[in-house]
mmCIF file of C-alpha atoms and ligand atoms in Angstrom:
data_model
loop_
_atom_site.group_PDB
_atom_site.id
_atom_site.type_symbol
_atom_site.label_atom_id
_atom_site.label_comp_id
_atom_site.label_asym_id
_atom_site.label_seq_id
_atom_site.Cartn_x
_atom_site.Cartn_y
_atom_site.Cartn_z
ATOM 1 C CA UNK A 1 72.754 88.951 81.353
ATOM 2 C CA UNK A 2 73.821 89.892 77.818
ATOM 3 C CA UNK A 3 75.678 86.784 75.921
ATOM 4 C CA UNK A 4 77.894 89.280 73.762
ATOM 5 C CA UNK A 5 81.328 87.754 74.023
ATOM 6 C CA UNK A 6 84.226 89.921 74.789
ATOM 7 C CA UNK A 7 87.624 89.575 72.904
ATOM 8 C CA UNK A 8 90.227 87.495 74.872
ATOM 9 C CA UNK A 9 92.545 89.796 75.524
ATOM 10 C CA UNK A 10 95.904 88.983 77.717
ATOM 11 C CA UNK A 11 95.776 89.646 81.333
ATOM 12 C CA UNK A 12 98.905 91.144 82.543
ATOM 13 C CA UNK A 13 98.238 93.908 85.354
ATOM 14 C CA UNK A 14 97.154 93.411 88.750
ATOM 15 C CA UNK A 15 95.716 95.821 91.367
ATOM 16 C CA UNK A 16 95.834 95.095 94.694
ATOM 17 C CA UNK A 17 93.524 97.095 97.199
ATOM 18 C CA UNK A 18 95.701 98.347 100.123
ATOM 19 C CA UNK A 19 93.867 101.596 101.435
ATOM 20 C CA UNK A 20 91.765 100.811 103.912
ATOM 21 C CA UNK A 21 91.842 101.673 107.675
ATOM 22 C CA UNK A 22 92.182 98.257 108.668
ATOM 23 C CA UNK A 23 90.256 98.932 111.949
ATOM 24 C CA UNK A 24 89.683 95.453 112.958
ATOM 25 C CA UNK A 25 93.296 95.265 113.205
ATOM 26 C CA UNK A 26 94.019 98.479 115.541
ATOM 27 C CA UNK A 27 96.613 98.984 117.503
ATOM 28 C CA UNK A 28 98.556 97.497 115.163
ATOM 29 C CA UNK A 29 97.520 99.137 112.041
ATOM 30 C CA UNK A 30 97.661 102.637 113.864
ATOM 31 C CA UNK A 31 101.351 102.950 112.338
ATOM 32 C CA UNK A 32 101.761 99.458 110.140
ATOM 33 C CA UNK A 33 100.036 98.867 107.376
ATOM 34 C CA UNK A 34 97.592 95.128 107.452
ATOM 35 C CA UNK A 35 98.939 94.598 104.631
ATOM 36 C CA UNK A 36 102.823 94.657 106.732
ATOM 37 C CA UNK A 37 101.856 92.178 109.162
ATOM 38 C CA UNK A 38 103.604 88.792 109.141
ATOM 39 C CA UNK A 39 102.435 85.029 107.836
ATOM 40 C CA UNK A 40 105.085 83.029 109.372
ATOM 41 C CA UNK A 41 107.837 85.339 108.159
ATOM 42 C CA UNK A 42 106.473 86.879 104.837
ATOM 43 C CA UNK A 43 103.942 90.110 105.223
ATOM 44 C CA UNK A 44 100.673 89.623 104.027
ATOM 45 C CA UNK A 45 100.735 91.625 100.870
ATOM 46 C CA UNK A 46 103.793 89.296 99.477
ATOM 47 C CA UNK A 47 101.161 85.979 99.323
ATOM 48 C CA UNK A 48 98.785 88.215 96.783
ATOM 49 C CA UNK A 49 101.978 89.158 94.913
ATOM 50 C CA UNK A 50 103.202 85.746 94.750
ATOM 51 C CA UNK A 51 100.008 84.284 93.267
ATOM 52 C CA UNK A 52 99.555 87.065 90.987
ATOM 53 C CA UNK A 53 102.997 86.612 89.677
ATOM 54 C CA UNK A 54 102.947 83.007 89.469
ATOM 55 C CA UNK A 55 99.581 83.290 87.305
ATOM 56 C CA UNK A 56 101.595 85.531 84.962
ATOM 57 C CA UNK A 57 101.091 89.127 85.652
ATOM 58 C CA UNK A 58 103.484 90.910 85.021
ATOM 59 C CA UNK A 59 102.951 94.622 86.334
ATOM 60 C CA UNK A 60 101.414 94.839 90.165
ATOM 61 C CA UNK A 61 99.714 98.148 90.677
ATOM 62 C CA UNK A 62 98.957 98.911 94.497
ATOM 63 C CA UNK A 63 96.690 101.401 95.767
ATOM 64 C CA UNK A 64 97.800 103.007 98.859
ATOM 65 C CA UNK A 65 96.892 105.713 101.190
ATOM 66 C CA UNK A 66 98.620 107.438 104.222
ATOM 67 C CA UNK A 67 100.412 105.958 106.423
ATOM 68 C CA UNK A 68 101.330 103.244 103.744
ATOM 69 C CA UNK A 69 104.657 103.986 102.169
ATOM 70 C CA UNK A 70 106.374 100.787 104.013
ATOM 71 C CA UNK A 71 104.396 98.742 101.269
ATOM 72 C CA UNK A 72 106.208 100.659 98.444
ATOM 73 C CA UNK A 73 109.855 100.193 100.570
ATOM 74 C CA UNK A 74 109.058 96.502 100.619
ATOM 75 C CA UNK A 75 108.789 95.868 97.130
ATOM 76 C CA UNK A 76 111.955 98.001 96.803
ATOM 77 C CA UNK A 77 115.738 97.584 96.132
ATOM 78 C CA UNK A 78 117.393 97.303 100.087
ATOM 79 C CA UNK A 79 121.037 98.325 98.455
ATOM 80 C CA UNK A 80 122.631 98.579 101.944
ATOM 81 C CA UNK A 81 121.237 95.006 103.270
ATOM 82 C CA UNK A 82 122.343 93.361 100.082
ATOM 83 C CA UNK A 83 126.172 94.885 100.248
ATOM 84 C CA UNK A 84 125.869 93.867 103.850
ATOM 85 C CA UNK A 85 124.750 90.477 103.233
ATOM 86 C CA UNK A 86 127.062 89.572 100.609
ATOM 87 C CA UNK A 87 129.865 90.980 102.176
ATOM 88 C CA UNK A 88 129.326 88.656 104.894
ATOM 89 C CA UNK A 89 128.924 85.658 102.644
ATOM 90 C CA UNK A 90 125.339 84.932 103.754
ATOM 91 C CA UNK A 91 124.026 83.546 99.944
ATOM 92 C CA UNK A 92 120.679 81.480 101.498
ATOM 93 C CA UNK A 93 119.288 85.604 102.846
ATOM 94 C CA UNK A 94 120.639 87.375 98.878
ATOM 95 C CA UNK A 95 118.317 84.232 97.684
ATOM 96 C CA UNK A 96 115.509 85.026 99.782
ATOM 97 C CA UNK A 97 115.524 88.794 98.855
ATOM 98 C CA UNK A 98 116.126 88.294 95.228
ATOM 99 C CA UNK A 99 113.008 85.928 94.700
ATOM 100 C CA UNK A 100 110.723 88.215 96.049
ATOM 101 C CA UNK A 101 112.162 91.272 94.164
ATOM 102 C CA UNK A 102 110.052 92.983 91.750
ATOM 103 C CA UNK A 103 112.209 94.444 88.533
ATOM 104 C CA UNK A 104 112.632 97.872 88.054
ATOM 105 C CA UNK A 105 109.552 98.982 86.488
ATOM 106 C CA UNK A 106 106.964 96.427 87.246
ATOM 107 C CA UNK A 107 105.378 98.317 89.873
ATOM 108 C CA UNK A 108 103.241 101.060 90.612
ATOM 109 C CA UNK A 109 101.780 102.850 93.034
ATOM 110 C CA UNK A 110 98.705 104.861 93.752
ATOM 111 C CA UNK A 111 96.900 106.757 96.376
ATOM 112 C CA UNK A 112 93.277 106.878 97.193
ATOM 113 C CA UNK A 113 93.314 110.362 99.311
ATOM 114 C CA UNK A 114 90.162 108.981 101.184
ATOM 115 C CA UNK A 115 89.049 105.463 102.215
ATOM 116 C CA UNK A 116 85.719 105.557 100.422
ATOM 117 C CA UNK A 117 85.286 101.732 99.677
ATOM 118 C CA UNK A 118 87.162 98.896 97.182
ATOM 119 C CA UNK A 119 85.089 100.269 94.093
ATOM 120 C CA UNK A 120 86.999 104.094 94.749
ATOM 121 C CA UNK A 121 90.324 102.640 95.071
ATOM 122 C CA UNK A 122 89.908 100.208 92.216
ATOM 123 C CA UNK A 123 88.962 103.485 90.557
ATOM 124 C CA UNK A 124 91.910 105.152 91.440
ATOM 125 C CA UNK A 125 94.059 102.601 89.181
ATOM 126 C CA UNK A 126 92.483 103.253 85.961
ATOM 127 C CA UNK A 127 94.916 105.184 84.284
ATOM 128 C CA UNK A 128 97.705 102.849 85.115
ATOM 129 C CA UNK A 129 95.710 99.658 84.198
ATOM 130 C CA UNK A 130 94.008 101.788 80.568
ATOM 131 C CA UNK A 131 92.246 99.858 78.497
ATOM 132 C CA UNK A 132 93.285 96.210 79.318
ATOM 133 C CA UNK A 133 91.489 93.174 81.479
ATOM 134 C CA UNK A 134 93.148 92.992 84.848
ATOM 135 C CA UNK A 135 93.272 91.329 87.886
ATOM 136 C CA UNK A 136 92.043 92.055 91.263
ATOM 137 C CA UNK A 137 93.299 90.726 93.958
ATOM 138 C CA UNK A 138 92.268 91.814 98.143
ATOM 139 C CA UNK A 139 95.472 91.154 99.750
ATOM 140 C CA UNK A 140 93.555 90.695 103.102
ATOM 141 C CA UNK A 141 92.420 86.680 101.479
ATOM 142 C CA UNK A 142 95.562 84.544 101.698
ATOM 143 C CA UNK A 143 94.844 81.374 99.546
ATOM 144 C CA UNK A 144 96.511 78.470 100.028
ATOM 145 C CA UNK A 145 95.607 76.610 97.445
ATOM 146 C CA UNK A 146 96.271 72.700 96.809
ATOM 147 C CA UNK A 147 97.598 72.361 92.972
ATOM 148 C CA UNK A 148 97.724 75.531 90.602
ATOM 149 C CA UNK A 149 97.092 79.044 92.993
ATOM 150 C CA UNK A 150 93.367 80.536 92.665
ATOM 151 C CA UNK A 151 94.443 83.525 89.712
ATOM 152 C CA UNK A 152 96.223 80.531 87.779
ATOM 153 C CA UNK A 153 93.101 78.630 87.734
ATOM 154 C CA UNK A 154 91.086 81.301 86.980
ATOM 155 C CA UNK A 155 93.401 82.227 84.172
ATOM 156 C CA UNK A 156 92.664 79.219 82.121
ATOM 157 C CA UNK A 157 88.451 79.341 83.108
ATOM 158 C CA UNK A 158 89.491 82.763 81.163
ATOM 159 C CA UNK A 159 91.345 81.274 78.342
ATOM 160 C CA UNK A 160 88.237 79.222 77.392
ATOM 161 C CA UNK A 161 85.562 81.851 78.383
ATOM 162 C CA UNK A 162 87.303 85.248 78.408
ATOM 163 C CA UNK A 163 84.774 87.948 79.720
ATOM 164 C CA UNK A 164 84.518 88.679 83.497
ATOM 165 C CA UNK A 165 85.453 85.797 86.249
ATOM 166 C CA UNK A 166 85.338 86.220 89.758
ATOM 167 C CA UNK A 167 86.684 83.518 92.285
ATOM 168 C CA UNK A 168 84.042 82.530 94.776
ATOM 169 C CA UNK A 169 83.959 79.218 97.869
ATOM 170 C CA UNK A 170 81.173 78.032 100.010
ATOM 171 C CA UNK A 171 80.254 80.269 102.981
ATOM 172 C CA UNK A 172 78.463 79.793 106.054
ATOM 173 C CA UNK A 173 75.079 80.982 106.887
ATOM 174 C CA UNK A 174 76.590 83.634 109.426
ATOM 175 C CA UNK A 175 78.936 85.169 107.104
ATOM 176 C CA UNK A 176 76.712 85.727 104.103
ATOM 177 C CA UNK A 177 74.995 89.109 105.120
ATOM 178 C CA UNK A 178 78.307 90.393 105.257
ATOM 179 C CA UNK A 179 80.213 89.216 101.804
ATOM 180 C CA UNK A 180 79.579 89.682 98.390
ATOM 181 C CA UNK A 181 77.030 86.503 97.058
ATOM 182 C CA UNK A 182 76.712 85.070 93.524
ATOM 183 C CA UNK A 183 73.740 83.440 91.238
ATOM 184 C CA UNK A 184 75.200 80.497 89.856
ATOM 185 C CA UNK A 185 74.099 79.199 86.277
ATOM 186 C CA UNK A 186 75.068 76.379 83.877
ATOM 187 C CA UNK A 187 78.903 74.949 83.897
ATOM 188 C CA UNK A 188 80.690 76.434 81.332
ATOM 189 C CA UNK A 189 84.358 74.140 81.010
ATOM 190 C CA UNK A 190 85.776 74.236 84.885
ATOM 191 C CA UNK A 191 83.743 77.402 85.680
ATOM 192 C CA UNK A 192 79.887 78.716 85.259
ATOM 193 C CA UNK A 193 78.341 81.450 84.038
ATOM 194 C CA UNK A 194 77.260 84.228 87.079
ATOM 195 C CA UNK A 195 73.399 85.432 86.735
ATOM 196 C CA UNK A 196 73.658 87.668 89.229
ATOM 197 C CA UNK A 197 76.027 89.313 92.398
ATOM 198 C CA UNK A 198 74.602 90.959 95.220
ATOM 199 C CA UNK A 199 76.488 92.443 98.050
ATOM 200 C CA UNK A 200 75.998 91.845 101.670
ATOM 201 C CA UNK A 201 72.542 90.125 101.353
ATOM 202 C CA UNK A 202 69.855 89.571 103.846
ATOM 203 C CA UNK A 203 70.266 85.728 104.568
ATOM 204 C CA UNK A 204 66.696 85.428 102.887
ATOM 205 C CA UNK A 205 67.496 86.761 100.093
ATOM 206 C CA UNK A 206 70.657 85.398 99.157
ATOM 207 C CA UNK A 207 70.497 83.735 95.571
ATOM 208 C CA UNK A 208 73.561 81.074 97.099
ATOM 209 C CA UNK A 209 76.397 80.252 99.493
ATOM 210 C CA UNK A 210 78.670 81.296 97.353
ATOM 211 C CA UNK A 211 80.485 84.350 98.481
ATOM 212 C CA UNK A 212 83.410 85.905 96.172
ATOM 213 C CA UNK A 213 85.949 85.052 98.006
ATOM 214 C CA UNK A 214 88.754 88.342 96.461
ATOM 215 C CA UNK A 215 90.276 87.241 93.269
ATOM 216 C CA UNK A 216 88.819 88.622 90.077
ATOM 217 C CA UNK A 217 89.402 88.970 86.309
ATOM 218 C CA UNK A 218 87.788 92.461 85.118
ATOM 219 C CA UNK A 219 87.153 94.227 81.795
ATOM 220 C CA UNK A 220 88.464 97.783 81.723
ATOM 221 C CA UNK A 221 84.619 98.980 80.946
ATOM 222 C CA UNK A 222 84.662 98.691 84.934
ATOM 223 C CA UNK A 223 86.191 101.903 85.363
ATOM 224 C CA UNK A 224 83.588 103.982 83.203
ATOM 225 C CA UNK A 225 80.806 102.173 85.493
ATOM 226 C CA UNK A 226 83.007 103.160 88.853
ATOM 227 C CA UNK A 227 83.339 106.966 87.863
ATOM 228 C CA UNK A 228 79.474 107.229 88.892
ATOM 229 C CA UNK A 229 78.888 104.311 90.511
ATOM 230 C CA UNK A 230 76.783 105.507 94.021
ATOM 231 C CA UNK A 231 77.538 104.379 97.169
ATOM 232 C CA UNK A 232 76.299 100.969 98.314
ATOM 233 C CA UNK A 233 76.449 99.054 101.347
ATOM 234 C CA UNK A 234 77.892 100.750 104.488
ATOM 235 C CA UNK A 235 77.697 103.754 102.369
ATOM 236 C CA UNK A 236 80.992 103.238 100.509
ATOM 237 C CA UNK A 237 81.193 102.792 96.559
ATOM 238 C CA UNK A 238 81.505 98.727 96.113
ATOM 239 C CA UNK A 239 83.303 97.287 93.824
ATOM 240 C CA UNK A 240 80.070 94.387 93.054
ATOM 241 C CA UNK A 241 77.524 97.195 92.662
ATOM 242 C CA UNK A 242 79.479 97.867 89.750
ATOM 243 C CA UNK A 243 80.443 94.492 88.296
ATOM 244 C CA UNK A 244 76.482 93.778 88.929
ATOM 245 C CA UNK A 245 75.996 96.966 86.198
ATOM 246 C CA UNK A 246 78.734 95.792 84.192
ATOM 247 C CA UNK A 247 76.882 92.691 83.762
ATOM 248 C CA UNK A 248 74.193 93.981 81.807
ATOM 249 C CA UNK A 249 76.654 94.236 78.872
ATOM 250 C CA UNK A 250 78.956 91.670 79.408
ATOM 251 C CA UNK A 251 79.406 88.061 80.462
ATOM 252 C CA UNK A 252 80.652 87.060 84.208
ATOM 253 C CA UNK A 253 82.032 83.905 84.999
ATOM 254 C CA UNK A 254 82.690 82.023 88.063
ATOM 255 C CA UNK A 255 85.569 79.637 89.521
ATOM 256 C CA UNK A 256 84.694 77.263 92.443
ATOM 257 C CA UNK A 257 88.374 78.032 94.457
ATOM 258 C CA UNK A 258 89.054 74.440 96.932
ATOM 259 C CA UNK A 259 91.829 75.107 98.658
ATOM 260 C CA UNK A 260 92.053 77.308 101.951
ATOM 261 C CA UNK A 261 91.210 81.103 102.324
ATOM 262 C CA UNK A 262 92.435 82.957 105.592
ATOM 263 C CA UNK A 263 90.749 86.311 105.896
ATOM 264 C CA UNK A 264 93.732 87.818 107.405
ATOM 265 C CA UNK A 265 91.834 91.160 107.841
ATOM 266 C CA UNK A 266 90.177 89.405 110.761
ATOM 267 C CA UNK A 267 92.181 88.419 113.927
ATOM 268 C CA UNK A 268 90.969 85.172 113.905
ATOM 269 C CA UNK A 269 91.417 84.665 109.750
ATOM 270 C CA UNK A 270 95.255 86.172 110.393
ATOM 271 C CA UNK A 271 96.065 83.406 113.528
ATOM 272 C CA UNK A 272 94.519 81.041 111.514
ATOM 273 C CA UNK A 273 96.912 81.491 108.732
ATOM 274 C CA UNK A 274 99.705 82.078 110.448
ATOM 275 C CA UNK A 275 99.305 78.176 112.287
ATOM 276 C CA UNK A 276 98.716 76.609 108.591
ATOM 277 C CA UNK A 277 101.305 78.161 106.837
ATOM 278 C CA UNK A 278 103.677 76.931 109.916
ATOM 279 C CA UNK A 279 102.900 73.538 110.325
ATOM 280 C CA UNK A 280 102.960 73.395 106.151
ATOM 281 C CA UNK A 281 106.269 74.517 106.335
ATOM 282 C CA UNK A 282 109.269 72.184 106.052
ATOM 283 C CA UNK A 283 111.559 74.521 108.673
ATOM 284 C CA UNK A 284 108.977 75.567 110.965
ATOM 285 C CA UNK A 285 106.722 72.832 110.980
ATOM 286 C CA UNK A 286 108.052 70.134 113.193
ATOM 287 C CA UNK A 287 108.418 72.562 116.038
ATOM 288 C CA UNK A 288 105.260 73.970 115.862
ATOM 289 C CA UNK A 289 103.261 71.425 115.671
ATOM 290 C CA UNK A 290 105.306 70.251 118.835
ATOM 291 C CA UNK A 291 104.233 73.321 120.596
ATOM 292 C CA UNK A 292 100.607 73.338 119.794
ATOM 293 C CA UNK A 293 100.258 69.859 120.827
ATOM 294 C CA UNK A 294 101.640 70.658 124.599
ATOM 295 C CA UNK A 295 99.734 73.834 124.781
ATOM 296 C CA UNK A 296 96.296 71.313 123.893
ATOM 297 C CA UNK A 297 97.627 68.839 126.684
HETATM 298 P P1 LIG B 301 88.030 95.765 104.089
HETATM 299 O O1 LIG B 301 86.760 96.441 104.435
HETATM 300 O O2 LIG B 301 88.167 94.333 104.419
HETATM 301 O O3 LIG B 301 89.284 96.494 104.722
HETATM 302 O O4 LIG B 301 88.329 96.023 102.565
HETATM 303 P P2 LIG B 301 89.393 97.649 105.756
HETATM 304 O O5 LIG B 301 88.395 98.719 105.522
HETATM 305 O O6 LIG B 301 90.836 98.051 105.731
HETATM 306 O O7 LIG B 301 89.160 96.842 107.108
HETATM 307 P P3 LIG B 301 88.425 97.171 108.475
HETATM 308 O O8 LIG B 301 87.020 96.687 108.259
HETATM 309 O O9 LIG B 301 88.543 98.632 108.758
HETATM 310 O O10 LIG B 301 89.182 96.326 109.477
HETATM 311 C C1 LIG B 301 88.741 95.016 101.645
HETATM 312 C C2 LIG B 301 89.945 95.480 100.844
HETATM 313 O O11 LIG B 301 89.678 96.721 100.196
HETATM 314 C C3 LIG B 301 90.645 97.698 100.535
HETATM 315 C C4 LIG B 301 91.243 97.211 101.859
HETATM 316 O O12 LIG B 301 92.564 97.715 102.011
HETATM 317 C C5 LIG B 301 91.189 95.718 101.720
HETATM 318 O O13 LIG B 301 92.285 95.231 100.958
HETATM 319 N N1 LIG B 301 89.982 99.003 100.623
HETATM 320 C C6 LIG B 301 88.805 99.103 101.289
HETATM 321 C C7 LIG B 301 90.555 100.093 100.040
HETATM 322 O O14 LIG B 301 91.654 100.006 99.438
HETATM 323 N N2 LIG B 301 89.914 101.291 100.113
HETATM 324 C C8 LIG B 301 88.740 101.435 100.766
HETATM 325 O O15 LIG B 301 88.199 102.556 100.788
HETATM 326 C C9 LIG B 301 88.170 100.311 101.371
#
């Protein structure tokens, strides 16, 4: 891995992945996007936007595909339910909706016309990201973190290192042939330096337990890689193939995230979530915990 240091350079776009078929999920990602389903009562996609937006970004490109225009509503202007709601005097719902609100402007959307992996629909963003660092966030990993959110953490590794950092947590031995697995190196301030990325990795041959987890801080030399970057593991174009490449020229850092990752493409990651975001909750928790305790009985 090359040592040349890359400018620090602001990070103020996101992409967020949201093409994919989501079979894992079907029936109910036949007609509803993943992405759509509910945490407690937020969809999926908002938690990604939240921590993106909370680390500072300040323009949240999505990339879409059929079937997927409900996303683009949601982060949308709902003129008839506001006039509704304030006309009936109900300020707690105008606070909810305004929070979440996007201004006009800071988003964009994209399609990739054919699911053929993350590294093609990160691809399809480059015009709208040019020729800045961004961040990359897989809306399907809902992070709870404990303090600061995983992208605000990273942020500062950044700020110190600048270059390339990708987020990555302990994994178990089951899970690694089917992640993306890092070579870890020396510490470098509350991060350390990548060697090396593989994806999906023979147990055997997997340099660590540390899988990247779907948070990452990328140069914009990325997208020159991607536009011939072959096809890789289950025969679509991935997104670490590339990053591995783009590691030849530039430097990659890690972050060691510690709070709790739900893989809310899975049906077992999504439940998961849905009870720890409930009992966290100061409305919802009380009663929930009340009803998983009589269910154990
Ligand atoms: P996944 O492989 O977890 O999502 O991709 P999937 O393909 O939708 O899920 P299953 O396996 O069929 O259930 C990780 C992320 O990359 C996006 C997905 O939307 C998800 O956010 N993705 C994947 C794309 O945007 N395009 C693709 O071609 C593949």
């Amino acid at each position: 891995m090359s040592a040349s240091p890359t400018a620090i350079r602001p990070v103020r776009k996101a992409v967020f992945p949201v093409a994919g078929l989501g079979t894992r999920f079907l029936p109910a990602s036949k007609a509803v996007p993943k992405e759509m389903l509910t945490v407690v009562d937020m969809p999926v996609i908002q938690y990604a936007v939240n921590e993106a937006r909370e680390a500072g970004i300040e323009h949240f490109i999505f990339v879409t595909g059929r079937n997927k225009h409900v996303i683009e509503d949601h982060f949308d202007l709902q003129p008839e339910l506001i006039d509704t709601l304030a006309d009936r005097n109900k300020k707690d719902m105008l606070e909810i909706l305004e929070r979440y609100q996007p201004e006009a402007g800071q988003t964009s959307f994209t399609r990739q016309q054919a699911p053929l992996g993350l590294g093609h629909a990160v691809w399809c963003a480059r015009d709208i990201v040019g020729s800045e660092p961004f961040a990359l966030l897989l809306p399907d990993m809902v992070m709870k973190a404990e303090g600061a959110g995983c992208l605000s953490s990273m942020m500062d590794v950044y700020a110190t290192t600048g270059g390339n950092i990708i987020a990555v947590e302990e994994t178990s031995d089951e899970d690694i042939p089917s992640k993306g697995i890092v070579d870890p190196g020396e510490k470098r301030g509350d991060g350390f330096v990548i060697k090396r990325m593989v994806e999906k990795p023979a147990l055997a041959e997997a340099p660590s337990n540390l899988m990247i987890n779907g948070r990452y801080i990328i140069q914009p030399e990325i997208f020159d890689l991607l536009e011939n970057q072959e096809k890789g593991a289950g025969g679509e174009i991935q997104i670490t193939d590339a990053l591995e490449r783009l590691s030849s020229t530039q430097d990659f850092f890690g972050y060691k995230f510690t709070g709790s990752t739900f893989d809310c493409g899975s049906k077992e990651g999504f439940i998961a979530a849905n009870v720890s975001f409930a009992l966290a909750r100061e409305d919802t928790g009380p009663t929930v915990r009340k009803i998983i305790a009589e269910m154990m009985d």
